[in-house]
CSV table of C-alpha atoms in Angstrom, one decimal:
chain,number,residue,atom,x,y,z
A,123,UNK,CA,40.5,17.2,-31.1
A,124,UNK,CA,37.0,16.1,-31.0
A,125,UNK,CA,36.5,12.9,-28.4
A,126,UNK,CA,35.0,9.8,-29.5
A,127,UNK,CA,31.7,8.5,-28.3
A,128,UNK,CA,33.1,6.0,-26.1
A,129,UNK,CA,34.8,8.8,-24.8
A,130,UNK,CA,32.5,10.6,-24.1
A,131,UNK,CA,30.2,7.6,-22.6
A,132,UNK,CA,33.2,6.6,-20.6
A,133,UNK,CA,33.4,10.6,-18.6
A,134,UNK,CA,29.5,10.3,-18.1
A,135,UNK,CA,29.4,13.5,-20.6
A,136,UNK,CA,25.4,12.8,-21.3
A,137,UNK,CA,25.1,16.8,-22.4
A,138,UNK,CA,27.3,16.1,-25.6
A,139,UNK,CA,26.5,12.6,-25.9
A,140,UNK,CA,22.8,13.9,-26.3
A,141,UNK,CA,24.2,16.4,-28.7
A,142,UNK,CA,26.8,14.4,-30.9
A,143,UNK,CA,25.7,10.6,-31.0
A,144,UNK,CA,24.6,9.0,-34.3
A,145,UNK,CA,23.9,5.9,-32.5
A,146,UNK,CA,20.0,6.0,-31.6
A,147,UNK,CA,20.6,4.3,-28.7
A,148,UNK,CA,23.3,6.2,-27.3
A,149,UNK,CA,21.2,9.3,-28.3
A,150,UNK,CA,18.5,8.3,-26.3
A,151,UNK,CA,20.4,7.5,-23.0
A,152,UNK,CA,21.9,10.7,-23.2
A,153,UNK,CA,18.8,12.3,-23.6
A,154,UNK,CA,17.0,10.5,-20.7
A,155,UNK,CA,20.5,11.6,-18.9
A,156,UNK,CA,19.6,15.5,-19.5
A,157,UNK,CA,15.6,14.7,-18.9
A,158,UNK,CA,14.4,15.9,-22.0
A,159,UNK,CA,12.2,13.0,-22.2
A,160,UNK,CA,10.1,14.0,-25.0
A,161,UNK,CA,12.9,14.2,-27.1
A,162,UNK,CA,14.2,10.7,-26.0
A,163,UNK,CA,11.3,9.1,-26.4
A,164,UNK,CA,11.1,10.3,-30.3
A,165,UNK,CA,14.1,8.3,-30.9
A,166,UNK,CA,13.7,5.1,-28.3
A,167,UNK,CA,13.1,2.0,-29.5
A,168,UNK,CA,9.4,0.9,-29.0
A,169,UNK,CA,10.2,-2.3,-26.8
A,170,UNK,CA,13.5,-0.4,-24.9
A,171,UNK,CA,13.0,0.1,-21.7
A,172,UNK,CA,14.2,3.6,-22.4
A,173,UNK,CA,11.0,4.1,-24.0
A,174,UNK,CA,8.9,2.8,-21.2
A,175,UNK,CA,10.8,5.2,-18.6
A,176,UNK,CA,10.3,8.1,-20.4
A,177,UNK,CA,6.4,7.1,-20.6
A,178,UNK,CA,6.8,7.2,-17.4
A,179,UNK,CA,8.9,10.0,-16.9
A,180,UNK,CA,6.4,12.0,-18.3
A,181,UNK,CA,3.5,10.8,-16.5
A,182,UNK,CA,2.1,8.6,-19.2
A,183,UNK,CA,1.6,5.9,-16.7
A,184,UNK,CA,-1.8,4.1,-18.5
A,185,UNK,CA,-0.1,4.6,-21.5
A,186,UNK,CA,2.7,3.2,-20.3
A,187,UNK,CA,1.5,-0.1,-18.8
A,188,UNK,CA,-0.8,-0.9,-21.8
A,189,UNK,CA,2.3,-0.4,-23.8
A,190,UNK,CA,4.4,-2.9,-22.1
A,191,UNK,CA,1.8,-5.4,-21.5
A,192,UNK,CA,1.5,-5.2,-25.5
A,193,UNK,CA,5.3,-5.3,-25.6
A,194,UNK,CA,5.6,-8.5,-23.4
A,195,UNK,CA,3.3,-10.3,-25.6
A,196,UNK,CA,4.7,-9.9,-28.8
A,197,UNK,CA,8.5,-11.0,-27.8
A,198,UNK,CA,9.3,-9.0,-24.5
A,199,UNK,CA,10.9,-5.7,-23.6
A,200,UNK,CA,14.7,-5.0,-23.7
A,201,UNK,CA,16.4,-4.0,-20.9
A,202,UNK,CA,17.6,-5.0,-17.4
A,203,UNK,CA,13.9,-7.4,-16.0
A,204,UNK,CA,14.3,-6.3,-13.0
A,205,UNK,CA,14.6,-2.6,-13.7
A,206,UNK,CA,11.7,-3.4,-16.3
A,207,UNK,CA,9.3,-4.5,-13.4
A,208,UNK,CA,9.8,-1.9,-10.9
A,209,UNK,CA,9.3,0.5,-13.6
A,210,UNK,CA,6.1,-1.5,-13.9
A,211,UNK,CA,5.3,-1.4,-10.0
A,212,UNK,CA,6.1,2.6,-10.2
A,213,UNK,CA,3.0,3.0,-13.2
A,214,UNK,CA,0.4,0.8,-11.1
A,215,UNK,CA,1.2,2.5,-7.9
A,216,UNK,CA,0.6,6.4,-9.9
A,217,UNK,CA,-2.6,5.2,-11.3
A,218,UNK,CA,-4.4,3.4,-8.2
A,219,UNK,CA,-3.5,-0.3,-8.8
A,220,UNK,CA,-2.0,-0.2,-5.1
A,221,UNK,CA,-2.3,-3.9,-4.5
A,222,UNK,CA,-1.1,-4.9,-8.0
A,223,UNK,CA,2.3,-2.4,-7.1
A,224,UNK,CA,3.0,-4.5,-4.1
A,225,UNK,CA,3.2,-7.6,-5.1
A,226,UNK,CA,6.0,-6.6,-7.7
A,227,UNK,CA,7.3,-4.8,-4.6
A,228,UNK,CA,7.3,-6.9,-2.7
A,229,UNK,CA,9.9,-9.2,-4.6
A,230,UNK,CA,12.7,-7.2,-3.7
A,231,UNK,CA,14.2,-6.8,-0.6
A,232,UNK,CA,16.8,-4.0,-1.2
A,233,UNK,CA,15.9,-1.4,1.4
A,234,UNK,CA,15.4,1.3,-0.2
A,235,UNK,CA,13.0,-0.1,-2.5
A,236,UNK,CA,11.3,-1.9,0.5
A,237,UNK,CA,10.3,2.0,0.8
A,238,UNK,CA,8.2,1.9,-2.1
A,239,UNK,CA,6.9,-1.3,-0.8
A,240,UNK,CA,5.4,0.0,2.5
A,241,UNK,CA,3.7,2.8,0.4
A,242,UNK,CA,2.1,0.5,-2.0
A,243,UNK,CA,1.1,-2.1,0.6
A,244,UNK,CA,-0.3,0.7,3.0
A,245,UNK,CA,-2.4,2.4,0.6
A,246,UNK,CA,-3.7,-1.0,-0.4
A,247,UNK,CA,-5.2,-1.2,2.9
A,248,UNK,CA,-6.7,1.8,2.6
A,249,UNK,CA,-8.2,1.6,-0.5
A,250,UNK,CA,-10.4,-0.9,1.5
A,251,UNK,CA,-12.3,2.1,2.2
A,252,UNK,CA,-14.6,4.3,0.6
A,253,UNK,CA,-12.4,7.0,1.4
A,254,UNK,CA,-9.4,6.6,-1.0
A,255,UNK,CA,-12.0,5.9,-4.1
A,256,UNK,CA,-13.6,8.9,-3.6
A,257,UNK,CA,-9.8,10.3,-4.6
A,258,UNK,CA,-8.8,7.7,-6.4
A,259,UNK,CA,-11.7,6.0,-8.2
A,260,UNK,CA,-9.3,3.5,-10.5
A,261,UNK,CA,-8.3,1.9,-7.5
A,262,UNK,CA,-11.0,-1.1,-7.1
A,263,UNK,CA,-8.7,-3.7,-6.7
A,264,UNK,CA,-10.1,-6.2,-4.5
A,265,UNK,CA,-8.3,-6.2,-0.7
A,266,UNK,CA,-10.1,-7.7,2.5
A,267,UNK,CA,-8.9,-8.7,5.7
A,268,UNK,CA,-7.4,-11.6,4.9
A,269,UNK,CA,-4.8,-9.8,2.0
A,270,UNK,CA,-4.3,-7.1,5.0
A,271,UNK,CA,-2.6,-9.1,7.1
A,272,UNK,CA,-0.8,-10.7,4.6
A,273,UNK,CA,0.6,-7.4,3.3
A,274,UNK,CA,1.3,-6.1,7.1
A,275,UNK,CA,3.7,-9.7,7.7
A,276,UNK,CA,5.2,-9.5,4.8
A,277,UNK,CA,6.0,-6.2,5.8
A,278,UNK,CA,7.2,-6.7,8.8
A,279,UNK,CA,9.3,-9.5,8.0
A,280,UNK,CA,11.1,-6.6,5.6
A,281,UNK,CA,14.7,-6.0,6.6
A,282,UNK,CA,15.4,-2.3,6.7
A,283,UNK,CA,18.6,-0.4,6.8
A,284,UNK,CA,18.4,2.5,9.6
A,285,UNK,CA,18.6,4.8,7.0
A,286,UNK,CA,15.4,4.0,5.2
A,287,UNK,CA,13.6,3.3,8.1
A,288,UNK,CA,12.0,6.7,8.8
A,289,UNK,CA,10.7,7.0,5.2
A,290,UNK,CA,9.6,3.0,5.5
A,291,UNK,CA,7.6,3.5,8.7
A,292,UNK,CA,6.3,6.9,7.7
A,293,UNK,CA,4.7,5.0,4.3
A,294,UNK,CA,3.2,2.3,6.7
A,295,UNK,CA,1.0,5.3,8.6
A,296,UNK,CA,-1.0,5.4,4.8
A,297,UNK,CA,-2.9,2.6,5.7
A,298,UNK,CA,-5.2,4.2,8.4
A,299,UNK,CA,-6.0,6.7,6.0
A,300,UNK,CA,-9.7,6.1,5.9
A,301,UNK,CA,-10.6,6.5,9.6
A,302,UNK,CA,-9.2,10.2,10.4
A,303,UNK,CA,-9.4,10.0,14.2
A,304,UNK,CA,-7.5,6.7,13.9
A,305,UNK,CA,-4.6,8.2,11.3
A,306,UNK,CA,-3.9,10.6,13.5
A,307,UNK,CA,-3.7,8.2,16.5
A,308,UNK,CA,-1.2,6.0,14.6
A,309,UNK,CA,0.7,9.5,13.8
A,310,UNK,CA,1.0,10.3,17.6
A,311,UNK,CA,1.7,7.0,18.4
A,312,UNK,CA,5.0,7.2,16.1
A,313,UNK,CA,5.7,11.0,17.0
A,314,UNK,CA,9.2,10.4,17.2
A,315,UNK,CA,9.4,9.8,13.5
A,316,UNK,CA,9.9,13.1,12.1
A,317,UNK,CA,8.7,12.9,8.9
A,318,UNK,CA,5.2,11.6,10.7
A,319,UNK,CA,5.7,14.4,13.2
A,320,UNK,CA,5.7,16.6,10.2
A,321,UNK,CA,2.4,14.7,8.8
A,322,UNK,CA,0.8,15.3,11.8
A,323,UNK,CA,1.3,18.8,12.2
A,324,UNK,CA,0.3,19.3,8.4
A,325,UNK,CA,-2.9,17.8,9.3
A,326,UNK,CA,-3.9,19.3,12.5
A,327,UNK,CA,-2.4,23.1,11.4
A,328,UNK,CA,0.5,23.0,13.7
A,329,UNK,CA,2.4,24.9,10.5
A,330,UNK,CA,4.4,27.1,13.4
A,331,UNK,CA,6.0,23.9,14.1
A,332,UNK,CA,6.5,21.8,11.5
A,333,UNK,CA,10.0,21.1,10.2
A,334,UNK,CA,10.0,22.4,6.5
A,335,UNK,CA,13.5,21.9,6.1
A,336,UNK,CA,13.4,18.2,5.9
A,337,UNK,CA,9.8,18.5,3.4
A,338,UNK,CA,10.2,16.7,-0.6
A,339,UNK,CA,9.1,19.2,-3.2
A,340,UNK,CA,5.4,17.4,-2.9
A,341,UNK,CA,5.1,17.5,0.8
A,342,UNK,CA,6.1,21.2,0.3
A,343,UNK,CA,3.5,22.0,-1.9
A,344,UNK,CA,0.6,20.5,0.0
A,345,UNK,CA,1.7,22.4,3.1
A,346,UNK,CA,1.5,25.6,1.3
A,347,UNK,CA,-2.3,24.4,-0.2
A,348,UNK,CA,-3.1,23.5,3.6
A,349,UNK,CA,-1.7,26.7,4.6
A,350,UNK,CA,-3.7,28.7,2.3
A,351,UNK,CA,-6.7,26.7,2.6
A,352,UNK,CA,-7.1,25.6,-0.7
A,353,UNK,CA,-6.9,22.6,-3.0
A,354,UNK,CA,-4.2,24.0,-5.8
A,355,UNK,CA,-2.0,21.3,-6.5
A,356,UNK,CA,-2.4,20.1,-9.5
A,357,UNK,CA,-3.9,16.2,-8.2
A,358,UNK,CA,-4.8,16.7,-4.7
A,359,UNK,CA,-3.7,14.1,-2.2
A,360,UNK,CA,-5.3,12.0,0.6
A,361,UNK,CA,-3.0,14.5,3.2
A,362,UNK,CA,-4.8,18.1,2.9
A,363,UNK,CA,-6.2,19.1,6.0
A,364,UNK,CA,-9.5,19.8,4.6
A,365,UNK,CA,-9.1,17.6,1.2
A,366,UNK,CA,-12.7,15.9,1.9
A,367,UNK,CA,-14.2,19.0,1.4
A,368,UNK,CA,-12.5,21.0,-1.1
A,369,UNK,CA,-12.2,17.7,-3.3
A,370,UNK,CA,-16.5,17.6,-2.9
A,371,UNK,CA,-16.3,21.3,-3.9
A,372,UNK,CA,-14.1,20.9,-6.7
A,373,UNK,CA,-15.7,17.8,-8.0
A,374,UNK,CA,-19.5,19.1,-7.8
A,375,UNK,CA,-18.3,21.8,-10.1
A,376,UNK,CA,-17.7,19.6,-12.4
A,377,UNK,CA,-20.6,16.9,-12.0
A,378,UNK,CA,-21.6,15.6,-8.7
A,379,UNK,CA,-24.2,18.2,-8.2
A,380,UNK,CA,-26.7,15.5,-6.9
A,381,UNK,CA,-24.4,14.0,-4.7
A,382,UNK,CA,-23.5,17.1,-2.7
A,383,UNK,CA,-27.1,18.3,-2.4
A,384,UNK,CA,-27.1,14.7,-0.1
A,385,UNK,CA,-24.3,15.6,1.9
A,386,UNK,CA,-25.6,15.7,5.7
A,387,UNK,CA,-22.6,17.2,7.2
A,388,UNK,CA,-22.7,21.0,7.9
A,389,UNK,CA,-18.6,22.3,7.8
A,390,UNK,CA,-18.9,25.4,5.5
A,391,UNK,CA,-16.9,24.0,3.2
A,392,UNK,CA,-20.3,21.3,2.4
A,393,UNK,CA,-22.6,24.1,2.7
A,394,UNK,CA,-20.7,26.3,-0.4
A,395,UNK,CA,-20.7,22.8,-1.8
A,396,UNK,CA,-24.6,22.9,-1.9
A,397,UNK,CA,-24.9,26.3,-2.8
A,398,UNK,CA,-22.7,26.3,-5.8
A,399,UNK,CA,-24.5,23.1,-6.5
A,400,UNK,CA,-27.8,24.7,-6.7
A,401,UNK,CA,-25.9,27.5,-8.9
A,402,UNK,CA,-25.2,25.5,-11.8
A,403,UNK,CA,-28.4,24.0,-11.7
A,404,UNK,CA,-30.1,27.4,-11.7
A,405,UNK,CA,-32.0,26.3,-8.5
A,406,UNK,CA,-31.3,30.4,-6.7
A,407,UNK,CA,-34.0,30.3,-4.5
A,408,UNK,CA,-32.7,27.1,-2.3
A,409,UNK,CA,-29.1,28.5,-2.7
A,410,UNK,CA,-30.1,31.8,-1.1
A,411,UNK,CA,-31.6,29.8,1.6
A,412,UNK,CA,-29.0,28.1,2.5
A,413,UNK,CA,-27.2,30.9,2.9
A,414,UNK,CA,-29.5,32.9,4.9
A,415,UNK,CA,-29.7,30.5,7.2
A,416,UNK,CA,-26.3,30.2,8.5
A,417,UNK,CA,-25.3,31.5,11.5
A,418,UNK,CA,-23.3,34.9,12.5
A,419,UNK,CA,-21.4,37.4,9.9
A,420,UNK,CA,-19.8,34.2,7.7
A,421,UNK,CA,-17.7,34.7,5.3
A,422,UNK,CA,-20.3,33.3,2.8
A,423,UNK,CA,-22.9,35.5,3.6
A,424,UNK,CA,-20.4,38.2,3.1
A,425,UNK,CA,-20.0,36.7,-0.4
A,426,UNK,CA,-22.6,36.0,-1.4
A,427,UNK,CA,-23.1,37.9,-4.6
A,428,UNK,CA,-20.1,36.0,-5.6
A,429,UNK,CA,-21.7,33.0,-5.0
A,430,UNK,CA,-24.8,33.1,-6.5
A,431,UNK,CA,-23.3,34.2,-9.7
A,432,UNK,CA,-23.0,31.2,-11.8
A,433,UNK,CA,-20.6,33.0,-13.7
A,434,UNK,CA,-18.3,33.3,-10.9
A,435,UNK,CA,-14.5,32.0,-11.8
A,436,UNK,CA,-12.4,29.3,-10.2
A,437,UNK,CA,-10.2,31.9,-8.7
A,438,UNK,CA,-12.8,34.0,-6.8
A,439,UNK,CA,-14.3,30.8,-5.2
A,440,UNK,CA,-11.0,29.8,-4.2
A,441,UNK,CA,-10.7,33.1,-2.5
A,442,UNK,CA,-13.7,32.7,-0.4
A,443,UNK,CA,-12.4,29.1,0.8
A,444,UNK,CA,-9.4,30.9,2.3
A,445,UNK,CA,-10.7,33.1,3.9
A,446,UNK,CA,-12.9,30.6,5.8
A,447,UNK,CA,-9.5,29.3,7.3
A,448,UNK,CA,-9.5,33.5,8.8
């Protein structure tokens, strides 16, 4: 005998309820249930917040925010509010508005979303800095001073269970972000953390002895970039070893040719920047110097065929940037 739908809903059963529902709305939360968002959000009423979270879900945060800012206006979004403005807080944070994620955050004192707060509210210090909009250029919300210190006591006013604490204080260590000598500092000074422990030895090399065991899928991933020596991940972060200067190298291919022939610092990594800068804009001769005048056997003398070829692919550059790690 077939169960009913309340059934079903009662025993958690989101597989058939995905499968069997007539009810649009049951459909849907099954759906969400399974994560075949796309599906769900077919379906989803257009002011739910089932719709919204599977925006979300699948990383349609602009779209998501101008969609429930339209919602809100014309009669307001269904759904549990709170729920409705962390979701919010969650699509500001992904697309850079830092400062505009904390103060949602910052409403709410459960601990473990006093997680998410420290995150927000330390990357809103950094973005401060020139730094973080180099990676993240939507980020121009104003912060100063003044708003720093405001964020860091509302902070620390912030009860925390012991549990979330590790993760909380490890978010915190994001707002020295723009002064390398000094994030690293602040990562020594809080050693005993070990998910800082681990940050620190992902950005200093120390791969021999970094815990992997306790690393999120993401962390994972940008230890296997920094161990490589190469920027693959799909958005790189502000916490590869070398991100300064793969993101330059990356982003000249694109446009910034100008801006990396005015780079003054000399790490290799610049100095392929300025020759595959003078590459794609067919200037040879100054490339060719450039490389000519570097010192010793170097990897990109060694490759340099590769390099000046313009038609060179992603794949084969990325190749030469890890073997400048060797």
């Amino acid at each position: 005998m077939e169960r009913s739908i309340q059934e079903l809903i009662d025993n958690e059963d989101h597989e058939q309820i995905s499968q069997v529902a007539t009810n649009r709305h049951h459909k849907c939360v099954g759906l969400i249930h399974v994560e075949k968002f796309a599906e769900a959000l077919k379906i989803a009423n257009k002011t739910s917040f089932e719709y919204f979270y599977c925006l979300y879900k699948l990383k349609n945060y602009k779209k998501c925010l101008k969609k429930m800012r339209k919602a809100e206006r014309e009669g307001g979004i269904t759904g549990d509010p709170s729920g409705v403005q962390l979701l919010k807080a969650q699509c500001l944070y992904f697309t850079g508005k830092y400062l505009s994620a904390f103060r949602i955050f910052e409403k709410f004192d459960d601990s473990t979303i006093c997680i998410n707060t420290a995150a927000a509210g330390g990357l809103a210090i950094a973005s401060k800095g020139k730094f973080l909009h180099k990676f993240k250029p939507e980020a121009k919300e104003f912060v100063d001073d003044k708003i720093e210190q405001e964020i860091l006591s509302i902070l620390k006013d912030k009860e925390i269970d012991q549990d979330d604490k590790q993760e909380f204080d490890f978010n915190l260590t994001f707002k020295d972000l723009n002064d390398e000598s000094k994030f690293i500092e602040t990562l020594e000074q809080n050693s005993e953390n070990k998910m800082v422990s681990n940050q620190l030895k992902n950005v200093t090399g120390d791969f021999e002895n970094l815990d992997e065991s306790i690393l999120t899928k993401r962390s994972a991933e940008i230890v296997k970039a920094n161990k490589l020596g190469v920027s693959d991940i799909e958005n790189p972060t502000l916490f590869h070893k070398k991100n300064r200067d793969y993101q330059l190298f990356f982003d000249i291919q694109k446009n910034g040719f100008k801006e990396a022939l005015k780079d003054r610092r000399l790490t290799e990594f610049t100095l392929l920047s300025k020759v595959m800068a003078c590459t794609k804009v067919l200037h040879f001769e100054k490339a060719q110097k450039i490389l000519e005048e570097m010192n010793g056997d170097s990897v990109l003398k060694r490759n340099i065929s590769i390099i000046l070829d313009k038609n060179s692919t992603q794949d084969q550059i990325k190749s030469i940037l890890a073997n400048l790690e060797n």
